[in-house]
Amino acid sequence: MTKIDPAVDAPLTEAVVTGLSPEQVREQRRRRNPFRKPLTSLMRHAFLIAAAVLMLYPVIWMVVSSFRPTELIFREPGLSFDSFQLSNYTDGWNALTYPFNVYLLNSGLVVIGSIIGNLVSCSLAAYAFARLEFTGKRFWFAIMLLSIMLPIHVIIVPQYVLFSQLGWVNTFLPLIVPKMLATDAFFIFLMVQFIRGIPKELDEAARIDGAGHPRIFLQIILPLMVPALATTTIFTFIWTWNDFFSQLIFLTKPSLYTVPLALNAFQDAQSSTNFGEMFAMSVVSLVPIFLIFLFGQRFLIKGIATTGIK
Amino acid sequence: MSALGELRRVKGQPAAKQRKQNKAAFLFLLPWFIGLALITVGPMVASLALSFTRYNLLSPPRFTGIDNYVRMLEDDRLHQSLVVTFQYVFISVPLQLGLALALALVLDRGLRGLAFYRSAFYLPSLLGSSVAIAILWRQIFGVDGLVNIALGWFGIEGQGWISNPETALGTLMVLNVWTFGAPMVIFLAGLRQIPSMYYEAASVDGANRRQQFWHITLPMLTPIIFFNLILQLIGAFQSFTQSFIVSGGTGGPVDSTLFYTLYLYQQGFANLNMGYASAMAWLLLVIVAALTMINFWASKYWVFYDDQD
């Protein structure tokens, strides 16, 4: 019996409906496939591999080049490790006012604050929308959905005024506090969808045992919605790590620069002379994304397949 | 569960229980309510008010009526930024979605190595909005960048793609098309949802592959195409990082990459014209809302919903 790979075979509805084994379902699917002949199939793989290489070549080239001397990167731009060196990394690390670990730490703090904020505030709101019946629920739900589509640029100016009057500019608070207040409504929506899939009988059994809503939320719903929490964590990580616009606006002190701001400063300071070091630090900035991609892919693919996000 | 059903149950509950639920819901929603009031709706109202003022953060706002909006009519850079943004959105999003659909179709149905290809095509979507990739792009399309080296193999004389105002925006479009992996994954999920019995019935009736594509696959996918379209349009309108990094924050050369959001940033945060930037923000909101509504209206004519179940 072939192992069912949920990523490849999901949703094997045909298997459930028709009672066929996964192999038979796959065979059926293969028969439907217009490129069934071995030769066309081979050509298809050749095309796909070429496309994948073309897509990933720039990134691979950047990684390889970051280990080569700058003058060689352009003179012999192939993928070779002939003059392998680490000096781009050691020099690039200290090329700006502060060593790069300062920027990594700053980015890390903003990311961790954002993740905690999103997890706590969005799950609370999602529980209310998914499980409680309250006056005006449909109205507030519609408002929540609309707020997902609101461009941040519409509110950034008054937000800046507000935060600068609070003395929060050049702190991480303008980047973290909004997440504590569930302004990333997208994740509320994602969690509502997930909680709706949890059988209500579980809540009712707990209620008969005398549990109130806080306990049902903490002891029943929260443990069951771990996959939704994981998806939220991963997407918050990537979005916050890559975010440039709001960090550019709220952080102007070099000691508070996050990784994207440091890279921007790097580009300004070196004015495209020292590509080796710039590539090296760019690679450093992408490492966390690569790691998440490797280990969290299941949640990423599921997350965007069910809700359609980037 | 239908919305009507939810409503009925709310009405049918005894008043005391309802009050208790209201109280619980209010507590669970409290952070969200505060955020909605202080971070979202409050600033929206404030930015509408500020759009009728002249305000530079240092002295209090001065009411100037519709001056900002009149100025917007005459502002050539604003018009340029609208042209740039519309070109970027309406050329790169259809290309991106077309490519996403094409590759999803190639990957669909019993192909070995699907997971590998899907990952390879999806990775750029995660990287595309980062500063690092924008820096890389600047190099790839530079005078002695990768693109020119590749062209050199074919004996074609390259050029500075980013320093040439004719082609600079094109390089950013390529960057957006490069991130087709996310919509592709959504298309793949959509293709899986099409019941196989439709294809079986069609082949019994003698329909060939091409006919099956035009009469089954494409109509059944239209809701997904619509969904991707809305999502990518809204996203593309808000692009900022790429043009900021590639142009060094100027929108150059000669404003050829001046995205609307970049111009808004320049006005609001470089020149401290907060009133003008607020007016621009509202124009952006109106444009995005109008486009979304037009899309929903037009969807009646081309999006097909399979209501059999």
Coordinates of C-alpha atoms in Angstrom, one line a residue:
Chain A
M1 CA 0.0 0.0 0.0
T2 CA 1.4 3.4 -1.0
K3 CA 1.7 5.9 1.7
I4 CA -0.7 8.7 1.4
D5 CA 1.1 12.0 1.1
P6 CA -1.4 14.6 2.3
A7 CA 0.4 17.3 0.3
V8 CA 0.1 15.4 -2.9
D9 CA -3.1 13.4 -2.6
A10 CA -5.3 15.7 -0.5
P11 CA -8.1 15.8 -0.8
L12 CA -8.5 12.2 -1.8
T13 CA -12.2 12.7 -2.0
E14 CA -12.5 10.2 -4.9
A15 CA -11.0 7.6 -2.6
V16 CA -13.6 8.3 0.1
V17 CA -16.5 8.5 -2.3
T18 CA -15.7 5.6 -4.6
G19 CA -13.9 3.3 -2.1
L20 CA -10.9 3.0 -4.5
S21 CA -7.5 2.7 -3.1
P22 CA -5.1 5.7 -3.3
E23 CA -3.1 3.9 -6.1
Q24 CA -6.3 3.5 -8.2
V25 CA -7.2 7.1 -7.7
R26 CA -3.8 8.2 -8.7
E27 CA -3.9 5.9 -11.7
Q28 CA -7.2 7.5 -12.7
R29 CA -5.7 10.9 -12.3
R30 CA -2.8 9.9 -14.4
R31 CA -5.1 8.6 -17.1
R32 CA -6.8 11.9 -17.2
N33 CA -3.5 13.6 -17.6
P34 CA -3.1 14.8 -21.2
F35 CA 0.7 14.2 -21.2
R36 CA 0.4 10.5 -20.5
K37 CA 2.9 9.3 -23.1
P38 CA 6.4 8.8 -21.7
L39 CA 8.0 11.1 -24.2
T40 CA 5.7 14.0 -23.6
S41 CA 6.0 13.4 -19.9
L42 CA 9.8 13.6 -20.2
M43 CA 9.5 16.8 -22.2
R44 CA 7.2 18.2 -19.5
H45 CA 9.8 17.4 -16.8
A46 CA 12.5 19.0 -18.9
F47 CA 10.5 22.1 -19.3
L48 CA 9.6 22.3 -15.6
I49 CA 13.2 21.8 -14.5
A50 CA 14.3 24.5 -16.9
A51 CA 11.6 26.8 -15.6
A52 CA 12.5 26.1 -12.0
V53 CA 16.2 26.7 -12.6
L54 CA 15.4 30.0 -14.4
M55 CA 13.2 31.0 -11.5
L56 CA 15.7 30.2 -8.8
Y57 CA 18.9 31.1 -10.6
P58 CA 19.1 34.7 -9.4
V59 CA 18.8 33.7 -5.8
I60 CA 21.3 30.8 -6.2
W61 CA 23.7 33.1 -8.0
M62 CA 23.4 35.7 -5.2
V63 CA 24.3 33.0 -2.6
V64 CA 27.3 31.7 -4.5
S65 CA 28.5 35.3 -5.4
S66 CA 28.4 36.3 -1.7
F67 CA 31.3 33.9 -1.2
R68 CA 33.4 35.4 -3.9
P69 CA 35.5 38.6 -4.2
T70 CA 33.5 41.5 -5.5
E71 CA 35.8 42.1 -8.5
L72 CA 35.3 38.5 -9.6
I73 CA 31.5 38.6 -9.3
F74 CA 31.1 40.6 -12.4
R75 CA 34.2 39.5 -14.3
E76 CA 33.4 35.8 -14.1
P77 CA 29.7 35.8 -13.2
G78 CA 29.2 32.0 -13.3
L79 CA 28.4 29.7 -10.4
S80 CA 31.8 28.7 -9.2
F81 CA 33.4 28.3 -5.8
D82 CA 37.0 28.6 -7.2
S83 CA 37.9 31.6 -5.0
F84 CA 35.8 30.7 -2.0
Q85 CA 36.2 33.2 0.8
L86 CA 34.2 34.3 3.9
S87 CA 35.5 37.9 4.0
N88 CA 32.3 39.3 2.5
Y89 CA 30.5 38.0 5.6
T90 CA 33.0 39.1 8.2
D91 CA 33.5 42.6 6.6
G92 CA 29.8 43.1 5.7
W93 CA 28.8 42.2 9.2
N94 CA 30.8 45.2 10.5
A95 CA 30.4 47.6 7.6
L96 CA 27.7 49.8 9.1
T97 CA 27.6 51.8 12.3
Y98 CA 26.6 48.8 14.3
P99 CA 27.4 45.2 13.7
F100 CA 24.8 43.2 11.9
N101 CA 23.7 41.2 15.0
V102 CA 22.2 44.5 16.4
Y103 CA 19.9 44.7 13.4
L104 CA 19.1 41.0 13.5
L105 CA 18.2 41.4 17.2
N106 CA 16.0 44.4 16.5
S107 CA 14.1 42.5 13.7
G108 CA 13.8 39.6 16.0
L109 CA 12.2 41.7 18.8
V110 CA 9.7 43.2 16.4
V111 CA 8.9 39.8 14.9
I112 CA 8.4 38.1 18.3
G113 CA 6.3 41.0 19.6
S114 CA 4.1 40.8 16.5
I115 CA 3.7 37.1 16.7
I116 CA 2.7 37.1 20.3
G117 CA 0.3 40.1 19.7
N118 CA -1.3 38.4 16.7
L119 CA -1.7 35.0 18.4
V120 CA -3.3 36.4 21.6
S121 CA -5.6 39.2 20.2
C122 CA -6.7 37.4 17.0
S123 CA -7.5 34.1 18.7
L124 CA -9.7 36.0 21.3
A125 CA -11.6 37.8 18.6
A126 CA -11.9 34.7 16.5
Y127 CA -13.5 32.8 19.4
A128 CA -16.1 35.5 19.8
F129 CA -17.0 35.5 16.1
A130 CA -17.0 31.8 15.7
R131 CA -18.7 30.6 19.0
L132 CA -20.6 33.5 20.6
E133 CA -24.0 34.9 19.6
F134 CA -24.0 38.6 20.3
T135 CA -25.9 41.7 19.2
G136 CA -24.7 43.1 15.9
K137 CA -22.4 40.1 15.2
R138 CA -23.0 40.2 11.4
F139 CA -22.3 43.9 11.3
W140 CA -19.0 43.6 13.2
F141 CA -18.0 40.6 11.2
A142 CA -18.5 42.6 7.9
I143 CA -16.4 45.4 9.4
M144 CA -13.7 43.0 10.2
L145 CA -13.7 41.6 6.7
L146 CA -13.6 45.0 5.1
S147 CA -10.6 46.1 7.3
I148 CA -8.6 43.3 5.8
M149 CA -8.7 45.1 2.4
L150 CA -7.8 48.5 3.8
P151 CA -4.5 49.7 2.5
I152 CA -2.2 50.7 5.3
H153 CA -1.3 53.9 3.4
V154 CA -4.7 55.3 4.1
I155 CA -4.1 55.4 7.8
I156 CA -0.4 55.7 8.1
V157 CA -0.3 59.6 8.3
P158 CA -2.6 60.0 11.3
Q159 CA -1.1 56.9 12.9
Y160 CA 2.3 58.6 12.6
V161 CA 0.8 61.7 14.2
L162 CA -0.7 59.7 17.0
F163 CA 2.4 57.7 17.7
S164 CA 4.7 60.7 17.5
Q165 CA 2.5 62.5 20.1
L166 CA 2.8 59.5 22.4
G167 CA 6.5 59.7 22.0
W168 CA 6.6 56.2 20.4
V169 CA 8.5 57.1 17.2
N170 CA 11.9 55.4 17.4
T171 CA 10.6 52.7 19.6
F172 CA 9.2 49.3 18.5
L173 CA 5.8 50.1 20.0
P174 CA 4.2 51.4 16.8
L175 CA 5.1 48.1 15.1
I176 CA 4.0 45.8 17.9
V177 CA 1.1 47.5 19.8
P178 CA -1.3 47.4 16.7
K179 CA -0.8 43.6 16.5
M180 CA -1.7 43.3 20.2
L181 CA -5.0 45.0 19.2
A182 CA -5.8 42.5 16.4
T183 CA -5.4 45.0 13.5
D184 CA -4.1 42.1 11.3
A185 CA -7.7 41.1 10.8
F186 CA -6.7 38.6 8.2
F187 CA -5.7 36.2 10.9
I188 CA -9.0 36.6 12.8
F189 CA -10.7 35.4 9.6
L190 CA -8.3 32.5 9.2
M191 CA -8.9 31.4 12.8
V192 CA -12.7 31.9 12.6
Q193 CA -12.7 29.5 9.6
F194 CA -10.7 27.0 11.6
I195 CA -12.8 27.2 14.8
R196 CA -16.0 26.7 12.8
G197 CA -14.6 23.3 11.8
I198 CA -14.2 22.2 15.5
P199 CA -17.3 20.2 16.6
K200 CA -19.6 22.2 18.8
E201 CA -20.4 19.2 20.9
L202 CA -17.0 19.6 22.6
D203 CA -17.9 23.1 23.8
E204 CA -21.3 21.9 25.0
A205 CA -19.9 19.0 26.9
A206 CA -17.6 21.3 28.7
R207 CA -20.4 23.8 29.4
I208 CA -22.5 21.0 31.0
D209 CA -19.5 20.3 33.2
G210 CA -19.8 24.0 34.3
A211 CA -17.0 25.6 32.2
G212 CA -17.4 29.2 31.2
H213 CA -16.3 30.8 28.0
P214 CA -12.8 31.6 29.2
R215 CA -12.2 28.0 30.1
I216 CA -13.8 26.6 27.0
F217 CA -11.5 28.9 25.0
L218 CA -8.3 28.1 26.9
Q219 CA -8.8 24.3 27.5
I220 CA -10.8 23.2 24.5
I221 CA -10.6 25.5 21.5
L222 CA -7.0 26.7 21.9
P223 CA -5.4 23.3 22.0
L224 CA -7.4 22.2 19.0
M225 CA -6.5 25.2 16.8
V226 CA -2.8 24.7 17.0
P227 CA -2.5 24.3 13.2
A228 CA -4.2 27.7 12.7
L229 CA -1.9 29.2 15.3
A230 CA 1.1 27.8 13.5
T231 CA 0.0 29.2 10.2
T232 CA -0.5 32.6 11.8
T233 CA 3.0 32.4 13.4
I234 CA 4.7 31.6 10.1
F235 CA 2.9 34.3 8.1
T236 CA 3.4 36.9 10.8
F237 CA 7.1 36.0 10.8
I238 CA 7.5 36.4 7.1
W239 CA 5.5 39.5 6.7
T240 CA 7.1 41.3 9.6
W241 CA 10.6 40.2 8.7
N242 CA 10.1 41.5 5.1
D243 CA 8.2 44.6 6.1
F244 CA 9.9 47.7 5.0
F245 CA 7.3 50.5 4.8
S246 CA 6.2 50.9 8.4
Q247 CA 9.7 50.2 9.8
L248 CA 11.1 52.9 7.5
I249 CA 8.6 55.4 8.8
F250 CA 8.8 54.6 12.5
L251 CA 12.5 53.8 13.0
T252 CA 15.0 56.4 12.0
K253 CA 17.7 55.9 14.6
P254 CA 20.5 53.6 13.3
S255 CA 20.7 51.8 16.7
L256 CA 17.0 50.7 16.1
Y257 CA 17.4 49.7 12.5
T258 CA 15.9 46.4 11.6
V259 CA 17.4 44.2 8.9
P260 CA 15.5 45.7 5.9
L261 CA 16.5 49.2 7.1
A262 CA 20.1 48.1 7.5
L263 CA 20.2 46.7 4.0
N264 CA 18.8 49.9 2.7
A265 CA 21.4 51.9 4.5
F266 CA 24.0 49.5 3.2
Q267 CA 22.9 50.2 -0.3
D268 CA 23.0 53.9 0.2
A269 CA 26.4 53.9 1.9
Q270 CA 28.2 51.6 -0.6
S271 CA 26.4 53.0 -3.6
S272 CA 26.7 49.7 -5.5
T273 CA 30.5 49.4 -5.2
N274 CA 30.7 46.6 -2.8
F275 CA 28.3 44.0 -4.1
G276 CA 30.1 41.1 -2.4
E277 CA 29.4 42.4 1.1
M278 CA 25.9 43.6 0.2
F279 CA 25.1 40.2 -1.2
A280 CA 26.5 38.5 1.9
M281 CA 24.2 40.6 4.2
S282 CA 21.3 40.1 1.9
V283 CA 21.8 36.3 2.1
V284 CA 22.0 36.6 5.9
S285 CA 18.6 38.5 5.9
L286 CA 17.0 35.7 3.8
V287 CA 18.2 32.8 6.0
P288 CA 15.3 32.9 8.4
I289 CA 12.8 32.9 5.4
F290 CA 14.6 29.9 3.9
L291 CA 14.5 28.0 7.2
I292 CA 10.8 28.7 7.6
F293 CA 10.3 27.6 4.0
L294 CA 12.1 24.3 4.6
F295 CA 10.4 23.4 7.9
G296 CA 7.0 25.2 7.8
Q297 CA 6.1 24.6 4.2
R298 CA 3.2 22.3 5.1
F299 CA 1.5 25.2 6.9
L300 CA 2.4 27.7 4.2
I301 CA 0.9 25.7 1.4
K302 CA -2.2 24.9 3.4
G303 CA -2.5 28.5 4.6
I304 CA -2.4 30.0 1.1
A305 CA -4.4 27.2 -0.5
T306 CA -7.3 27.7 1.9
T307 CA -7.3 31.4 2.3
G308 CA -5.3 32.7 -0.6
I309 CA -2.6 34.8 0.8
K310 CA 1.0 35.6 -0.1
Chain B
M1 CA -24.4 27.6 9.0
S2 CA -26.5 30.3 7.4
A3 CA -26.4 33.8 8.6
L4 CA -30.2 33.8 8.9
G5 CA -30.0 30.8 11.1
E6 CA -27.5 32.6 13.3
L7 CA -29.8 35.5 13.5
R8 CA -32.8 33.4 14.5
R9 CA -31.0 31.7 17.2
V10 CA -29.9 35.1 18.7
K11 CA -33.5 36.2 18.7
G12 CA -34.8 33.0 20.3
Q13 CA -32.5 33.2 23.3
P14 CA -33.7 34.3 26.7
A15 CA -32.8 37.8 27.5
A16 CA -30.6 36.9 30.5
K17 CA -28.6 34.4 28.6
Q18 CA -28.2 36.8 25.7
R19 CA -26.9 39.5 28.0
K20 CA -24.4 37.1 29.4
Q21 CA -23.2 36.2 25.9
N22 CA -23.0 39.8 24.9
K23 CA -20.8 40.5 27.9
A24 CA -18.5 37.6 27.1
A25 CA -18.3 38.6 23.5
F26 CA -17.5 42.1 24.4
L27 CA -14.6 41.0 26.6
F28 CA -13.2 38.6 23.9
L29 CA -13.5 41.4 21.3
L30 CA -12.1 44.1 23.5
P31 CA -8.6 44.2 22.1
W32 CA -10.0 44.2 18.6
F33 CA -12.6 47.0 19.4
I34 CA -9.8 49.2 20.8
G35 CA -7.6 48.5 17.8
L36 CA -10.5 49.2 15.4
A37 CA -11.2 52.5 17.1
L38 CA -7.7 53.8 17.7
I39 CA -5.6 52.2 15.0
T40 CA -8.1 51.8 12.1
V41 CA -11.3 53.9 12.1
G42 CA -10.0 56.8 14.2
P43 CA -7.0 57.4 11.8
M44 CA -9.3 57.0 8.8
V45 CA -11.5 59.8 10.0
A46 CA -8.5 61.8 11.1
S47 CA -6.9 61.5 7.7
L48 CA -10.1 62.6 6.0
A49 CA -10.1 65.7 8.2
L50 CA -6.4 66.3 7.7
S51 CA -6.9 66.1 3.9
F52 CA -8.6 69.5 4.2
T53 CA -5.7 71.1 6.0
R54 CA -2.1 72.1 5.6
Y55 CA -0.1 70.3 8.3
N56 CA 3.6 69.7 8.8
L57 CA 3.6 68.1 12.3
L58 CA 5.4 71.1 13.7
S59 CA 2.6 73.7 13.8
P60 CA -1.1 72.9 14.3
P61 CA -3.1 71.9 11.1
R62 CA -4.5 74.9 9.2
F63 CA -7.8 74.5 7.5
T64 CA -7.5 75.1 3.7
G65 CA -10.7 73.7 2.4
I66 CA -10.4 71.7 -0.8
D67 CA -7.0 73.2 -1.7
N68 CA -5.2 69.8 -1.5
Y69 CA -7.7 68.2 -3.9
V70 CA -7.4 71.1 -6.3
R71 CA -3.6 70.9 -6.1
M72 CA -3.9 67.2 -6.9
L73 CA -5.6 68.0 -10.2
E74 CA -2.6 70.1 -11.2
D75 CA 0.2 68.0 -9.8
D76 CA 2.1 66.5 -12.7
R77 CA 4.1 64.1 -10.5
L78 CA 0.9 62.8 -9.0
H79 CA -0.4 62.1 -12.5
Q80 CA 2.8 60.4 -13.4
S81 CA 2.6 58.2 -10.3
L82 CA -0.9 57.2 -11.2
V83 CA 0.2 56.3 -14.8
V84 CA 3.2 54.3 -13.4
T85 CA 1.0 52.5 -10.9
F86 CA -1.8 51.7 -13.3
Q87 CA 0.7 50.4 -15.9
Y88 CA 2.4 48.3 -13.3
V89 CA -0.8 46.8 -12.0
F90 CA -2.6 46.2 -15.2
I91 CA 0.4 44.7 -17.1
S92 CA 2.1 42.7 -14.4
V93 CA -1.0 41.2 -12.6
P94 CA -2.5 39.6 -15.7
L95 CA 0.9 38.3 -16.7
Q96 CA 1.5 36.9 -13.2
L97 CA -1.9 35.3 -13.0
G98 CA -1.6 33.9 -16.6
L99 CA 1.7 32.3 -15.8
A100 CA 0.3 31.0 -12.4
L101 CA -2.6 29.4 -14.2
A102 CA -0.5 27.9 -17.0
L103 CA 2.0 26.3 -14.6
A104 CA -0.8 25.1 -12.3
L105 CA -2.3 23.3 -15.4
V106 CA 1.0 21.7 -16.3
L107 CA 1.6 20.6 -12.7
D108 CA -2.0 19.3 -12.1
R109 CA -3.0 15.7 -12.3
G110 CA -0.6 12.8 -11.5
L111 CA 2.7 14.4 -12.1
R112 CA 5.7 12.9 -10.3
G113 CA 7.7 15.5 -8.3
L114 CA 4.8 17.8 -7.9
A115 CA 5.8 18.8 -4.4
F116 CA 9.3 19.7 -5.6
Y117 CA 8.2 21.9 -8.5
R118 CA 5.5 23.5 -6.4
S119 CA 8.1 24.5 -3.8
A120 CA 10.6 25.8 -6.4
F121 CA 7.9 28.0 -7.9
Y122 CA 6.5 29.1 -4.6
L123 CA 9.8 30.2 -3.0
P124 CA 10.0 33.5 -4.9
S125 CA 6.6 34.6 -3.5
L126 CA 8.1 34.5 0.0
L127 CA 11.2 36.5 -1.0
G128 CA 9.7 38.9 -3.5
S129 CA 8.8 41.7 -1.2
S130 CA 12.1 41.8 0.7
V131 CA 14.7 44.5 0.4
A132 CA 17.4 41.8 -0.3
I133 CA 15.6 40.7 -3.5
A134 CA 15.1 44.3 -4.6
I135 CA 18.9 44.9 -4.2
L136 CA 19.5 41.7 -6.2
W137 CA 17.2 43.0 -8.9
R138 CA 19.1 46.2 -9.1
Q139 CA 22.2 44.2 -9.9
I140 CA 20.6 41.7 -12.3
F141 CA 19.2 44.4 -14.5
G142 CA 22.3 46.7 -14.1
V143 CA 24.7 47.6 -16.9
D144 CA 27.0 44.6 -16.2
G145 CA 24.3 42.5 -14.6
L146 CA 23.2 39.0 -15.2
V147 CA 20.6 39.8 -17.9
N148 CA 23.1 41.6 -20.1
I149 CA 25.6 38.8 -19.7
A150 CA 23.0 36.3 -20.8
L151 CA 22.1 38.5 -23.7
G152 CA 25.8 38.7 -24.6
W153 CA 25.9 35.0 -25.2
F154 CA 23.4 35.6 -28.0
G155 CA 25.4 38.5 -29.3
I156 CA 22.8 41.1 -28.2
E157 CA 24.2 44.3 -26.9
G158 CA 22.8 44.9 -23.4
Q159 CA 21.9 48.2 -21.7
G160 CA 21.3 49.6 -18.2
W161 CA 17.7 48.4 -17.8
I162 CA 17.2 50.2 -14.5
S163 CA 18.9 53.5 -15.5
N164 CA 16.8 53.7 -18.7
P165 CA 13.4 55.3 -18.1
E166 CA 11.9 53.3 -20.9
T167 CA 12.7 49.9 -19.3
A168 CA 13.0 50.6 -15.5
L169 CA 9.3 50.0 -14.7
G170 CA 9.5 46.8 -16.8
T171 CA 12.1 45.3 -14.5
L172 CA 9.7 45.9 -11.5
M173 CA 6.9 44.2 -13.5
V174 CA 9.2 41.2 -14.0
L175 CA 9.8 41.1 -10.3
N176 CA 6.1 41.0 -9.7
V177 CA 5.5 38.3 -12.3
W178 CA 8.4 36.3 -10.7
T179 CA 6.2 35.9 -7.6
F180 CA 3.5 33.9 -9.4
G181 CA 3.9 31.0 -7.0
A182 CA 1.3 32.0 -4.5
P183 CA -1.6 32.3 -6.9
M184 CA -0.3 29.1 -8.6
V185 CA -0.7 27.2 -5.3
I186 CA -4.3 28.6 -5.0
F187 CA -5.0 27.5 -8.6
L188 CA -3.7 24.0 -7.9
A189 CA -6.0 23.8 -4.9
G190 CA -8.9 25.0 -7.1
L191 CA -8.1 22.4 -9.8
R192 CA -8.3 19.6 -7.2
Q193 CA -11.8 20.7 -6.3
I194 CA -13.2 20.1 -9.8
P195 CA -15.1 16.8 -9.6
S196 CA -13.6 14.1 -11.9
M197 CA -17.0 12.9 -13.0
Y198 CA -17.3 16.0 -15.2
Y199 CA -14.3 14.9 -17.1
E200 CA -15.5 11.4 -17.3
A201 CA -18.9 12.4 -18.6
A202 CA -17.2 14.7 -21.1
S203 CA -14.9 12.0 -22.5
V204 CA -17.8 9.6 -22.7
D205 CA -19.5 12.3 -24.9
G206 CA -16.3 12.4 -27.0
A207 CA -15.0 15.8 -25.9
N208 CA -11.3 16.2 -26.5
R209 CA -8.7 17.7 -24.2
R210 CA -9.1 21.2 -25.6
Q211 CA -12.9 21.1 -25.3
Q212 CA -12.6 19.8 -21.8
F213 CA -10.4 22.7 -20.8
W214 CA -12.6 25.4 -22.3
H215 CA -15.9 23.9 -21.1
I216 CA -15.0 22.3 -17.8
T217 CA -11.7 23.4 -16.3
L218 CA -11.9 27.1 -17.2
P219 CA -15.5 27.8 -16.1
M220 CA -15.0 25.8 -12.9
L221 CA -11.9 27.8 -12.1
T222 CA -13.4 31.3 -12.7
P223 CA -14.2 31.8 -8.9
I224 CA -10.6 31.1 -8.1
I225 CA -9.4 33.4 -10.9
F226 CA -11.7 36.1 -9.6
F227 CA -10.4 35.6 -6.1
N228 CA -6.7 35.8 -7.2
L229 CA -7.4 38.8 -9.3
I230 CA -8.9 40.8 -6.4
L231 CA -6.1 39.8 -4.1
Q232 CA -3.3 40.5 -6.5
L233 CA -4.8 43.8 -7.7
I234 CA -5.1 45.2 -4.2
G235 CA -1.6 43.9 -3.4
A236 CA 0.0 45.4 -6.5
F237 CA -1.5 48.8 -5.9
Q238 CA 0.3 48.9 -2.5
S239 CA 3.7 47.9 -3.8
F240 CA 6.4 50.1 -2.3
T241 CA 9.6 48.4 -1.3
Q242 CA 10.7 47.4 -4.9
S243 CA 10.4 50.9 -6.3
F244 CA 11.9 52.5 -3.2
I245 CA 15.0 50.3 -3.3
V246 CA 15.5 50.1 -7.0
S247 CA 15.3 53.8 -7.4
G248 CA 17.0 54.7 -4.2
G249 CA 13.8 56.3 -2.9
T250 CA 13.5 58.8 -5.8
G251 CA 11.1 57.0 -8.1
G252 CA 13.6 57.7 -10.9
P253 CA 15.0 57.7 -13.5
V254 CA 12.8 60.6 -14.5
D255 CA 9.9 59.4 -12.2
S256 CA 9.6 56.3 -14.4
T257 CA 9.2 54.0 -11.3
L258 CA 7.4 56.5 -9.1
F259 CA 4.7 54.3 -7.5
Y260 CA 1.8 56.0 -6.0
T261 CA 2.7 54.8 -2.5
L262 CA 6.3 56.1 -3.0
Y263 CA 5.0 59.5 -4.0
L264 CA 2.7 59.5 -1.0
Y265 CA 5.7 58.6 1.2
Q266 CA 7.8 61.4 -0.3
Q267 CA 5.0 64.0 0.3
G268 CA 4.1 62.9 3.8
F269 CA 7.4 61.7 5.3
A270 CA 10.1 63.4 3.3
N271 CA 8.5 66.8 2.7
L272 CA 6.2 66.6 5.8
N273 CA 3.1 67.6 3.7
M274 CA 0.8 65.6 5.9
G275 CA -2.3 67.2 4.7
Y276 CA -1.5 66.6 1.0
A277 CA -0.4 63.0 1.8
S278 CA -3.8 62.4 3.6
A279 CA -5.7 63.6 0.5
M280 CA -3.6 61.2 -1.6
A281 CA -4.3 58.4 0.8
W282 CA -8.1 59.0 0.4
L283 CA -7.7 59.0 -3.4
L284 CA -5.9 55.6 -3.1
L285 CA -8.7 54.3 -1.0
V286 CA -11.3 55.5 -3.5
I287 CA -9.4 53.9 -6.4
V288 CA -8.9 50.5 -4.6
A289 CA -12.6 50.5 -3.5
A290 CA -13.9 51.4 -6.9
L291 CA -11.7 48.8 -8.7
T292 CA -12.9 46.1 -6.2
M293 CA -16.5 47.1 -6.8
I294 CA -16.2 47.1 -10.6
N295 CA -14.6 43.7 -10.3
F296 CA -17.4 42.3 -8.2
W297 CA -20.0 43.9 -10.6
A298 CA -18.2 42.5 -13.7
S299 CA -17.9 39.1 -12.0
K300 CA -21.6 38.5 -12.5
Y301 CA -20.8 38.2 -16.2
W302 CA -17.9 35.9 -16.2
V303 CA -17.6 34.1 -12.9
F304 CA -19.4 30.8 -12.9
Y305 CA -20.6 29.2 -9.6
D306 CA -21.3 25.5 -9.6
D307 CA -24.5 25.4 -7.5
Q308 CA -25.2 21.7 -7.9
D309 CA -24.7 20.9 -4.2

